[in-house]
CSV table of C-alpha atoms in Angstrom, one decimal:
chain,number,residue,atom,x,y,z
A,1,MET,CA,120.4,308.3,3.6
A,2,THR,CA,116.0,307.9,3.1
A,3,GLY,CA,114.0,309.1,5.8
A,4,PRO,CA,116.3,308.7,9.1
A,5,LEU,CA,112.9,307.9,10.4
A,6,GLU,CA,112.6,304.5,8.8
A,7,VAL,CA,116.3,303.4,9.2
A,8,SER,CA,116.8,301.3,12.8
A,9,ASP,CA,119.7,302.3,14.9
A,10,LEU,CA,120.8,298.4,13.5
A,11,ASP,CA,120.3,299.5,9.9
A,12,LEU,CA,122.4,302.4,10.8
A,13,VAL,CA,125.2,300.9,13.3
A,14,ARG,CA,125.7,298.6,10.0
A,15,MET,CA,126.1,301.5,7.7
A,16,ALA,CA,128.7,303.2,10.2
A,17,GLN,CA,130.3,300.4,10.3
A,18,ALA,CA,130.7,299.8,6.8
A,19,GLY,CA,132.3,304.0,6.9
A,20,ASP,CA,129.3,306.2,6.0
A,21,THR,CA,130.0,309.1,8.8
A,22,GLU,CA,126.6,310.2,8.0
A,23,ALA,CA,124.6,307.4,9.2
A,24,PHE,CA,127.2,307.7,13.1
A,25,GLY,CA,125.8,311.2,12.8
A,26,GLU,CA,122.4,310.4,12.9
A,27,LEU,CA,122.4,307.9,15.8
A,28,VAL,CA,124.5,310.4,17.3
A,29,GLU,CA,121.5,312.6,16.8
A,30,ARG,CA,118.8,310.4,18.0
A,31,ASN,CA,120.8,309.3,21.1
A,32,ARG,CA,122.3,312.6,22.0
A,33,ARG,CA,120.1,313.9,24.8
A,34,ALA,CA,120.0,310.4,26.4
A,35,VAL,CA,123.9,310.4,26.9
A,36,PHE,CA,123.7,314.5,28.2
A,37,ARG,CA,121.4,313.6,30.8
A,38,ALA,CA,123.1,310.2,31.6
A,39,ALA,CA,126.2,311.5,31.9
A,40,LEU,CA,125.0,314.7,34.0
A,41,ALA,CA,123.2,312.5,36.6
A,42,ALA,CA,126.9,310.9,36.8
A,43,VAL,CA,128.6,314.6,37.0
A,44,GLY,CA,126.3,316.6,38.4
A,45,SER,CA,127.8,319.5,35.9
A,46,PRO,CA,126.0,320.5,32.2
A,47,THR,CA,129.6,321.6,31.0
A,48,GLU,CA,131.6,318.1,32.2
A,49,ALA,CA,128.4,316.6,30.8
A,50,ASP,CA,129.0,318.2,27.6
A,51,ASP,CA,132.8,316.8,27.8
A,52,VAL,CA,132.0,313.5,28.4
A,53,ALA,CA,129.3,312.7,25.8
A,54,GLN,CA,131.9,313.8,23.3
A,55,GLU,CA,134.3,311.1,24.8
A,56,ALA,CA,131.8,308.7,24.8
A,57,PHE,CA,130.7,309.5,20.5
A,58,VAL,CA,134.3,309.4,20.2
A,59,THR,CA,134.8,306.3,22.1
A,60,ALA,CA,131.5,304.4,20.2
A,61,TRP,CA,133.0,305.6,16.8
A,62,GLN,CA,136.2,303.8,17.4
A,63,LYS,CA,134.8,300.7,19.2
A,64,LEU,CA,131.8,301.1,16.8
A,65,ASP,CA,133.2,297.6,15.3
A,66,GLY,CA,133.2,295.6,18.1
A,67,PHE,CA,129.5,296.2,18.3
A,68,ARG,CA,127.4,292.7,17.4
A,69,GLY,CA,124.0,294.0,18.3
A,70,GLU,CA,124.1,291.7,21.0
A,71,SER,CA,122.3,294.5,22.8
A,72,GLN,CA,120.2,297.9,21.7
A,73,PHE,CA,122.8,300.3,20.1
A,74,ARG,CA,121.7,302.7,22.7
A,75,THR,CA,122.2,300.6,25.5
A,76,TRP,CA,125.8,299.6,24.4
A,77,LEU,CA,126.2,303.7,24.1
A,78,LEU,CA,124.4,304.1,27.3
A,79,SER,CA,127.5,301.5,29.2
A,80,ILE,CA,130.1,303.5,27.2
A,81,THR,CA,128.7,306.9,28.1
A,82,TRP,CA,127.9,306.0,32.3
A,83,ARG,CA,131.5,304.0,32.7
A,84,LYS,CA,133.2,307.7,31.3
A,85,ALA,CA,131.5,309.8,33.3
A,86,ILE,CA,132.5,307.5,36.3
A,87,ASP,CA,135.9,307.6,35.2
A,88,ARG,CA,135.4,311.5,35.1
A,89,ARG,CA,133.3,312.0,38.7
A,90,LYS,CA,136.0,310.0,40.1
A,91,THR,CA,138.5,313.3,38.8
A,92,ILE,CA,136.4,315.8,40.5
A,93,SER,CA,137.7,316.2,43.9
A,94,ARG,CA,134.9,318.5,45.0
A,95,TRP,CA,132.0,315.9,43.4
A,96,LEU,CA,129.6,315.7,46.5
A,97,LYS,CA,129.9,319.7,47.0
A,98,LEU,CA,128.9,320.2,43.8
A,99,ALA,CA,125.8,318.0,43.7
A,100,ALA,CA,124.9,319.3,47.1
A,101,SER,CA,125.3,322.9,46.5
A,102,SER,CA,122.4,325.3,46.6
A,103,SER,CA,124.5,327.4,44.8
A,104,ARG,CA,125.1,325.7,42.0
A,105,ASP,CA,123.8,328.2,38.8
A,106,GLU,CA,125.1,325.8,36.5
A,107,ALA,CA,123.0,323.0,37.2
A,108,GLY,CA,119.5,324.7,36.2
A,109,ASP,CA,116.4,325.5,37.7
A,110,ASP,CA,114.8,321.9,37.0
A,111,MET,CA,118.2,319.1,37.2
A,112,PHE,CA,115.8,316.8,35.4
A,113,ASP,CA,112.8,318.1,37.4
A,114,ILE,CA,113.3,316.0,40.0
A,115,ILE,CA,111.2,317.6,42.5
A,116,GLU,CA,108.5,316.4,40.3
A,117,ARG,CA,109.5,312.8,41.5
A,118,VAL,CA,109.5,313.5,45.4
A,119,PRO,CA,106.9,314.2,47.0
A,120,SER,CA,105.7,317.8,47.0
A,121,ALA,CA,105.6,320.2,49.5
A,122,ALA,CA,101.9,322.0,49.9
A,123,ARG,CA,102.7,325.6,48.9
A,124,THR,CA,100.3,328.6,48.0
A,125,GLN,CA,100.2,330.3,44.9
A,126,ASP,CA,102.7,333.4,45.9
A,127,ASP,CA,105.1,330.7,47.9
A,128,VAL,CA,107.7,330.7,45.2
A,129,MET,CA,110.3,331.6,47.9
A,130,GLU,CA,109.0,328.5,49.5
A,131,SER,CA,109.6,326.6,46.3
A,132,ASN,CA,112.9,327.5,45.6
A,133,GLU,CA,114.2,327.0,49.4
A,134,LEU,CA,112.7,323.2,49.0
A,135,HIS,CA,114.7,322.6,45.6
A,136,ARG,CA,117.5,323.6,46.6
A,137,ASP,CA,117.4,321.2,50.2
A,138,VAL,CA,116.0,318.5,47.8
A,139,ARG,CA,119.5,318.7,46.1
A,140,LYS,CA,121.2,318.6,49.1
A,141,LEU,CA,119.3,315.9,50.0
A,142,ILE,CA,120.3,313.9,46.9
A,143,GLY,CA,123.8,314.6,47.5
A,144,THR,CA,124.0,312.8,50.9
A,145,LEU,CA,122.3,309.8,49.7
A,146,PRO,CA,124.5,306.8,49.4
A,147,ARG,CA,126.4,306.5,45.8
A,148,LYS,CA,123.8,303.9,44.6
A,149,LEU,CA,120.8,304.9,45.5
A,150,ARG,CA,122.2,308.7,44.2
A,151,ASP,CA,122.8,307.4,41.0
A,152,SER,CA,120.0,305.2,40.2
A,153,LEU,CA,117.6,308.1,41.4
A,154,LEU,CA,119.3,310.8,38.8
A,155,LEU,CA,119.3,308.3,36.0
A,156,ALA,CA,115.4,307.7,36.6
A,157,GLY,CA,115.0,311.0,37.3
A,158,THR,CA,116.2,311.7,34.1
A,159,GLY,CA,113.1,310.1,32.3
A,160,GLU,CA,115.4,308.8,29.5
A,161,HIS,CA,116.1,305.4,30.6
A,162,THR,CA,114.7,302.4,30.8
A,163,TYR,CA,115.3,300.5,33.5
A,164,ASP,CA,116.5,298.0,31.7
A,165,GLU,CA,119.2,300.8,30.4
A,166,ILE,CA,119.9,302.1,33.9
A,167,GLY,CA,120.7,298.3,34.9
A,168,GLN,CA,122.9,297.9,32.1
A,169,MET,CA,124.6,301.3,33.3
A,170,LEU,CA,124.8,300.4,36.9
A,171,GLY,CA,125.5,296.6,36.4
A,172,ALA,CA,122.4,296.0,38.7
A,173,PRO,CA,119.6,293.4,37.9
A,174,VAL,CA,116.3,295.6,37.0
A,175,GLY,CA,114.5,294.5,40.3
A,176,THR,CA,117.7,296.2,42.3
A,177,VAL,CA,117.4,299.3,40.7
A,178,LYS,CA,114.2,300.0,41.1
A,179,TRP,CA,114.1,299.3,45.0
A,180,ARG,CA,117.0,301.6,44.7
A,181,VAL,CA,114.8,304.8,43.0
A,182,ALA,CA,111.9,303.8,45.5
A,183,GLU,CA,113.5,303.4,48.5
A,184,ALA,CA,116.1,307.0,47.6
A,185,ARG,CA,112.5,308.7,47.0
A,186,ARG,CA,111.1,307.0,50.4
A,187,VAL,CA,114.6,308.7,52.2
A,188,LEU,CA,114.1,312.0,51.2
A,189,LYS,CA,110.5,312.0,51.8
A,190,ARG,CA,111.5,311.0,55.3
A,191,LYS,CA,114.2,314.0,55.1
A,192,LEU,CA,112.0,316.3,54.2
A,193,THR,CA,109.3,315.8,56.2
A,194,ALA,CA,112.0,315.8,58.9
A,195,MET,CA,112.8,319.7,57.6
A,196,GLY,CA,109.5,320.9,58.0
A,197,TYR,CA,108.2,320.1,54.4
A,198,ALA,CA,104.3,319.3,54.5
A,199,ASN,CA,103.0,315.4,53.9
A,200,GLU,CA,100.3,314.4,51.7
């Protein structure tokens, strides 16, 4: 392939449909991060998200002949990913505990930097402990949100997906997705304030 940046996703899809595995490999590389972050938003565990991403790419390869270009390839792929992730989530009986757990080291310290998307508490330079406590509390509160609000917030929080893509994944109009994200943030802000965190 000449200059991957010069080749559109649709061109790569057509090449892959003709049997070019390198073209599909390029599609995987271009979309790997977005797919992983969508899966992580649904299942809450990087290990599970990796598995979901692999399943999504395998499924996309198997169904590639059925892709007609009526939507962006990335949107189509993310819809597959979300369905796989939801199926996986249904089989994880401890999902809510994992999402809300304060000791979930595997999730990393910056789960989508979600803290940045919630009103931050006033803090001084040396109150790192309070910052960590806030982070744990936000993660717990996100786990208690209604599923539709939580999913919308986590997907928006990845910074990887447009509202159109999130709407496609969740099967909801863009306006509804935007409302859910705003409502989730409002609920989190209210609960954090009730827990004693400073509000601007």
